Amino acid sequence: MPWRAGQAQASRPLRLILPISVGSGVDTIVRSAGPALNQAFGQTVVVENQPGAGGILGTSAIARATADGNTLGVVSNNHVIFPSVLKSLPFDPIKDITPITLIGTTPLLLVVNPTKLPQGNVHDLVAALGANPDAYNYGSSGNGTILHLACELFLQQNGLKIRHIPYKGTGPMVSDIIGGQVDFGVTSLPSILPHLKSGALKAIGTGSKERSAAAPEIPTLREQGMPDYEVEGWFAAIGPARLEAGQVQRAYEAFAKAYRDPVTRKAMDQQGNLITLRNPSDTAAYFQNEMRKYAQVVRAARIEPQ
């Protein structure tokens, strides 16, 4: 049945915490659905960015929130990577949250500053980096984040070692790639489409199995000679632990309604996102599987827990 907020709950805004910076892929995805989320929840949904420490600060706020259904969050791959790259966490990524829905997936792209690295394909980029590795650097949204691991996998599979510069979020990283302080990095397609169109950034390839419908001119890394490379982003709604079953179901139905809205779906299609909307139990299983997968990725990339 459609979700209807109770009178008391609808009288105050719903906090939707994003553990990432303004302008990042998940931020773009959530804000594009803003009007539909307000309607689906029957109350004002206030998006609250809390970046820092690769997402730990914002996720901690979600985990600590009162379990009344009025504070939720949207997280990405980083949520299940934390246990593999950090020696300790202020929360348990499984026990201290309640999975609501895997909303969907988004393409990740390897992008470069076209002035610093004018190469247009994997072969030429690898040759340039390999010829003078100390002259280049790459950025990420933080140590151990999905954008860090995606770059490390690219370098590892091409036998390269390049200096890493971690940032407190995707937005600052992208700004510095455009500004030339950083040479390249991996980021999500929705967050950089305008920069690709303006020529401020150049895309080398996507990490998905297939090209994105939103940017079909960009080849995958797999078709450029990296058959074992596959990394894509995902975004999921969660709440604090101990949410009542009814609260979880109502939130799931609200997110499903918002992301099935025709205006939202059009925006998601234009950004290249694939909407999947798994139910809470399937989302919980997905988190467990992803945690195991990225533990293997971290070991392969030889990233030591910090």
mmCIF file of C-alpha atoms in Angstrom, residues 62-277:
data_model
loop_
_atom_site.group_PDB
_atom_site.id
_atom_site.type_symbol
_atom_site.label_atom_id
_atom_site.label_comp_id
_atom_site.label_asym_id
_atom_site.label_seq_id
_atom_site.Cartn_x
_atom_site.Cartn_y
_atom_site.Cartn_z
ATOM 1 C CA ILE A 62 22.849 7.775 10.651
ATOM 2 C CA ALA A 63 23.783 4.940 13.013
ATOM 3 C CA ARG A 64 23.424 7.196 16.082
ATOM 4 C CA ALA A 65 20.077 8.647 15.023
ATOM 5 C CA THR A 66 16.892 7.919 16.945
ATOM 6 C CA ALA A 67 15.159 4.892 15.420
ATOM 7 C CA ASP A 68 11.873 6.642 14.740
ATOM 8 C CA GLY A 69 11.933 6.536 10.938
ATOM 9 C CA ASN A 70 12.515 10.270 10.726
ATOM 10 C CA THR A 71 16.274 10.123 10.066
ATOM 11 C CA LEU A 72 17.467 8.020 7.152
ATOM 12 C CA GLY A 73 20.457 8.063 4.846
ATOM 13 C CA VAL A 74 21.748 7.077 1.427
ATOM 14 C CA VAL A 75 25.129 5.326 1.251
ATOM 15 C CA SER A 76 27.316 3.858 -1.466
ATOM 16 C CA ASN A 77 29.940 1.118 -1.882
ATOM 17 C CA ASN A 78 32.114 2.718 0.787
ATOM 18 C CA HIS A 79 29.714 1.484 3.443
ATOM 19 C CA VAL A 80 30.721 -2.146 2.973
ATOM 20 C CA ILE A 81 34.383 -1.389 2.201
ATOM 21 C CA PHE A 82 35.097 0.170 5.612
ATOM 22 C CA PRO A 83 35.756 -3.100 7.491
ATOM 23 C CA SER A 84 38.461 -4.095 4.996
ATOM 24 C CA VAL A 85 40.412 -0.837 4.994
ATOM 25 C CA LEU A 86 40.087 0.402 8.578
ATOM 26 C CA LYS A 87 41.361 -1.180 11.764
ATOM 27 C CA SER A 88 38.464 0.231 13.756
ATOM 28 C CA LEU A 89 35.120 1.886 13.092
ATOM 29 C CA PRO A 90 32.773 3.897 15.313
ATOM 30 C CA PHE A 91 29.892 1.725 14.051
ATOM 31 C CA ASP A 92 29.237 -1.743 12.660
ATOM 32 C CA PRO A 93 28.247 -1.432 8.952
ATOM 33 C CA ILE A 94 25.838 -4.355 9.318
ATOM 34 C CA LYS A 95 24.610 -4.431 12.919
ATOM 35 C CA ASP A 96 24.243 -0.691 13.493
ATOM 36 C CA ILE A 97 22.091 0.096 10.456
ATOM 37 C CA THR A 98 18.844 -1.100 8.908
ATOM 38 C CA PRO A 99 18.911 -1.788 5.141
ATOM 39 C CA ILE A 100 15.904 -0.285 3.375
ATOM 40 C CA THR A 101 16.538 -0.603 -0.356
ATOM 41 C CA LEU A 102 19.294 -0.869 -2.910
ATOM 42 C CA ILE A 103 18.062 1.978 -5.102
ATOM 43 C CA GLY A 104 20.318 1.347 -8.083
ATOM 44 C CA THR A 105 23.743 1.496 -9.701
ATOM 45 C CA THR A 106 25.755 4.197 -11.433
ATOM 46 C CA PRO A 107 28.691 4.086 -13.890
ATOM 47 C CA LEU A 108 32.179 4.992 -12.676
ATOM 48 C CA LEU A 109 34.586 6.689 -15.076
ATOM 49 C CA LEU A 110 38.334 7.128 -15.237
ATOM 50 C CA VAL A 111 38.797 10.830 -16.022
ATOM 51 C CA VAL A 112 41.850 13.011 -16.624
ATOM 52 C CA ASN A 113 42.750 16.674 -16.800
ATOM 53 C CA PRO A 114 43.002 17.071 -20.588
ATOM 54 C CA THR A 115 45.811 19.631 -20.328
ATOM 55 C CA LYS A 116 47.996 17.511 -18.048
ATOM 56 C CA LEU A 117 47.129 14.206 -19.736
ATOM 57 C CA PRO A 118 45.868 14.736 -23.298
ATOM 58 C CA GLN A 119 45.865 11.002 -24.048
ATOM 59 C CA GLY A 120 42.464 9.687 -25.103
ATOM 60 C CA ASN A 121 42.643 5.959 -24.440
ATOM 61 C CA VAL A 122 43.969 3.408 -21.955
ATOM 62 C CA HIS A 123 46.995 2.378 -24.012
ATOM 63 C CA ASP A 124 48.322 5.912 -24.440
ATOM 64 C CA LEU A 125 47.521 6.898 -20.850
ATOM 65 C CA VAL A 126 49.350 3.888 -19.421
ATOM 66 C CA ALA A 127 52.336 4.630 -21.640
ATOM 67 C CA ALA A 128 52.484 8.252 -20.434
ATOM 68 C CA LEU A 129 52.130 7.325 -16.775
ATOM 69 C CA GLY A 130 54.663 4.526 -17.055
ATOM 70 C CA ALA A 131 57.248 6.736 -18.746
ATOM 71 C CA ASN A 132 57.375 9.151 -15.802
ATOM 72 C CA PRO A 133 55.279 7.876 -12.855
ATOM 73 C CA ASP A 134 56.754 10.338 -10.343
ATOM 74 C CA ALA A 135 55.427 13.255 -12.370
ATOM 75 C CA TYR A 136 51.773 12.353 -11.873
ATOM 76 C CA ASN A 137 49.219 11.892 -9.113
ATOM 77 C CA TYR A 138 45.615 10.818 -8.763
ATOM 78 C CA GLY A 139 42.840 11.850 -6.415
ATOM 79 C CA SER A 140 40.069 10.016 -4.609
ATOM 80 C CA SER A 141 37.214 10.804 -2.238
ATOM 81 C CA GLY A 142 39.237 9.390 0.670
ATOM 82 C CA ASN A 143 41.532 6.544 1.688
ATOM 83 C CA GLY A 144 39.872 3.181 1.146
ATOM 84 C CA THR A 145 36.823 4.568 -0.647
ATOM 85 C CA ILE A 146 35.412 2.963 -3.773
ATOM 86 C CA LEU A 147 37.010 5.697 -5.890
ATOM 87 C CA HIS A 148 40.385 4.934 -4.299
ATOM 88 C CA LEU A 149 40.011 1.181 -4.889
ATOM 89 C CA ALA A 150 38.836 1.742 -8.461
ATOM 90 C CA CYS A 151 42.005 3.703 -9.244
ATOM 91 C CA GLU A 152 44.232 1.242 -7.426
ATOM 92 C CA LEU A 153 42.791 -1.612 -9.462
ATOM 93 C CA PHE A 154 43.413 0.305 -12.672
ATOM 94 C CA LEU A 155 47.029 0.941 -11.674
ATOM 95 C CA GLN A 156 47.577 -2.587 -10.410
ATOM 96 C CA GLN A 157 46.293 -4.208 -13.581
ATOM 97 C CA ASN A 158 48.642 -2.008 -15.617
ATOM 98 C CA GLY A 159 51.696 -2.445 -13.382
ATOM 99 C CA LEU A 160 51.779 1.204 -12.292
ATOM 100 C CA LYS A 161 52.443 3.006 -9.014
ATOM 101 C CA ILE A 162 51.252 6.626 -8.871
ATOM 102 C CA ARG A 163 51.001 8.978 -5.884
ATOM 103 C CA HIS A 164 47.571 9.067 -4.263
ATOM 104 C CA ILE A 165 45.964 12.262 -2.931
ATOM 105 C CA PRO A 166 42.876 11.572 -0.792
ATOM 106 C CA TYR A 167 40.163 14.216 -0.415
ATOM 107 C CA LYS A 168 37.225 14.685 1.933
ATOM 108 C CA GLY A 169 34.665 13.958 -0.750
ATOM 109 C CA THR A 170 34.235 13.761 -4.505
ATOM 110 C CA GLY A 171 33.451 17.435 -5.162
ATOM 111 C CA PRO A 172 36.824 18.801 -4.006
ATOM 112 C CA MET A 173 38.653 16.043 -5.872
ATOM 113 C CA VAL A 174 36.879 16.806 -9.141
ATOM 114 C CA SER A 175 37.516 20.541 -8.701
ATOM 115 C CA ASP A 176 41.233 19.924 -8.314
ATOM 116 C CA ILE A 177 41.405 17.621 -11.337
ATOM 117 C CA ILE A 178 39.787 20.388 -13.359
ATOM 118 C CA GLY A 179 42.166 22.933 -11.812
ATOM 119 C CA GLY A 180 45.235 20.836 -12.593
ATOM 120 C CA GLN A 181 46.339 20.184 -9.009
ATOM 121 C CA VAL A 182 45.479 16.511 -9.588
ATOM 122 C CA ASP A 183 46.026 14.667 -12.849
ATOM 123 C CA PHE A 184 43.355 11.963 -12.877
ATOM 124 C CA GLY A 185 40.861 9.979 -10.844
ATOM 125 C CA VAL A 186 37.749 7.827 -10.922
ATOM 126 C CA THR A 187 34.337 9.345 -10.265
ATOM 127 C CA SER A 188 30.692 8.741 -11.072
ATOM 128 C CA LEU A 189 29.139 9.735 -14.375
ATOM 129 C CA PRO A 190 26.257 11.854 -12.941
ATOM 130 C CA SER A 191 28.628 14.103 -11.014
ATOM 131 C CA ILE A 192 30.779 15.066 -14.010
ATOM 132 C CA LEU A 193 28.557 15.014 -17.103
ATOM 133 C CA PRO A 194 28.610 18.836 -17.387
ATOM 134 C CA HIS A 195 32.424 18.872 -17.103
ATOM 135 C CA LEU A 196 32.735 16.242 -19.835
ATOM 136 C CA LYS A 197 30.467 18.237 -22.130
ATOM 137 C CA SER A 198 32.400 21.459 -21.490
ATOM 138 C CA GLY A 199 35.764 19.786 -22.076
ATOM 139 C CA ALA A 200 37.034 20.542 -18.563
ATOM 140 C CA LEU A 201 37.525 16.812 -18.067
ATOM 141 C CA LYS A 202 38.238 13.969 -20.475
ATOM 142 C CA ALA A 203 36.873 10.462 -19.919
ATOM 143 C CA ILE A 204 39.223 7.566 -20.662
ATOM 144 C CA GLY A 205 36.674 4.814 -20.044
ATOM 145 C CA THR A 206 33.952 3.403 -17.830
ATOM 146 C CA GLY A 207 34.354 0.602 -15.322
ATOM 147 C CA SER A 208 31.100 -1.125 -16.242
ATOM 148 C CA LYS A 209 30.655 -4.209 -18.410
ATOM 149 C CA GLU A 210 28.820 -2.195 -21.029
ATOM 150 C CA ARG A 211 28.814 1.392 -22.214
ATOM 151 C CA SER A 212 26.436 3.791 -20.503
ATOM 152 C CA ALA A 213 23.305 4.807 -22.400
ATOM 153 C CA ALA A 214 23.829 8.346 -21.060
ATOM 154 C CA ALA A 215 27.278 8.574 -22.675
ATOM 155 C CA PRO A 216 27.528 5.801 -25.303
ATOM 156 C CA GLU A 217 30.538 7.457 -26.926
ATOM 157 C CA ILE A 218 32.717 6.585 -23.905
ATOM 158 C CA PRO A 219 34.209 3.081 -24.255
ATOM 159 C CA THR A 220 34.579 0.711 -21.330
ATOM 160 C CA LEU A 221 37.998 -0.083 -19.915
ATOM 161 C CA ARG A 222 37.279 -3.739 -20.657
ATOM 162 C CA GLU A 223 37.027 -3.120 -24.398
ATOM 163 C CA GLN A 224 40.318 -1.193 -24.279
ATOM 164 C CA GLY A 225 42.334 -4.204 -23.209
ATOM 165 C CA MET A 226 41.393 -4.588 -19.529
ATOM 166 C CA PRO A 227 39.042 -7.609 -19.607
ATOM 167 C CA ASP A 228 39.196 -8.173 -15.840
ATOM 168 C CA TYR A 229 38.300 -4.616 -14.854
ATOM 169 C CA GLU A 230 34.753 -4.140 -13.584
ATOM 170 C CA VAL A 231 33.799 -1.617 -10.912
ATOM 171 C CA GLU A 232 30.530 0.283 -10.671
ATOM 172 C CA GLY A 233 28.945 2.397 -7.993
ATOM 173 C CA TRP A 234 25.726 1.670 -6.168
ATOM 174 C CA PHE A 235 23.500 3.679 -3.870
ATOM 175 C CA ALA A 236 21.233 2.376 -1.125
ATOM 176 C CA ALA A 237 18.880 3.760 1.509
ATOM 177 C CA ILE A 238 19.463 2.819 5.128
ATOM 178 C CA GLY A 239 18.296 3.803 8.587
ATOM 179 C CA PRO A 240 19.599 3.335 12.109
ATOM 180 C CA ALA A 241 19.382 -0.086 13.736
ATOM 181 C CA ARG A 242 16.193 -1.186 15.495
ATOM 182 C CA LEU A 243 13.776 0.450 13.088
ATOM 183 C CA GLU A 244 10.386 -1.186 13.445
ATOM 184 C CA ALA A 245 9.291 -3.427 10.587
ATOM 185 C CA GLY A 246 6.472 -1.052 9.721
ATOM 186 C CA GLN A 247 8.843 1.900 9.531
ATOM 187 C CA VAL A 248 11.188 -0.041 7.246
ATOM 188 C CA GLN A 249 8.368 -1.069 4.929
ATOM 189 C CA ARG A 250 6.945 2.456 4.748
ATOM 190 C CA ALA A 251 10.367 3.895 3.946
ATOM 191 C CA TYR A 252 10.982 1.232 1.296
ATOM 192 C CA GLU A 253 7.647 1.997 -0.352
ATOM 193 C CA ALA A 254 8.385 5.726 -0.291
ATOM 194 C CA PHE A 255 11.792 5.348 -1.949
ATOM 195 C CA ALA A 256 10.302 2.943 -4.501
ATOM 196 C CA LYS A 257 7.523 5.394 -5.320
ATOM 197 C CA ALA A 258 9.949 8.314 -5.653
ATOM 198 C CA TYR A 259 12.375 6.487 -7.936
ATOM 199 C CA ARG A 260 9.575 5.057 -10.079
ATOM 200 C CA ASP A 261 8.220 8.556 -10.615
ATOM 201 C CA PRO A 262 8.424 9.395 -14.357
ATOM 202 C CA VAL A 263 10.284 12.668 -13.803
ATOM 203 C CA THR A 264 12.817 10.977 -11.526
ATOM 204 C CA ARG A 265 13.247 8.051 -13.921
ATOM 205 C CA LYS A 266 13.930 10.451 -16.790
ATOM 206 C CA ALA A 267 16.611 12.186 -14.715
ATOM 207 C CA MET A 268 18.151 8.833 -13.759
ATOM 208 C CA ASP A 269 18.208 7.723 -17.411
ATOM 209 C CA GLN A 270 19.886 10.967 -18.472
ATOM 210 C CA GLN A 271 22.541 10.493 -15.784
ATOM 211 C CA GLY A 272 23.138 6.878 -16.780
ATOM 212 C CA ASN A 273 21.846 5.363 -13.539
ATOM 213 C CA LEU A 274 20.103 1.982 -13.438
ATOM 214 C CA ILE A 275 17.250 1.784 -10.892
ATOM 215 C CA THR A 276 16.854 -1.642 -9.261
ATOM 216 C CA LEU A 277 14.879 -1.111 -6.005
#
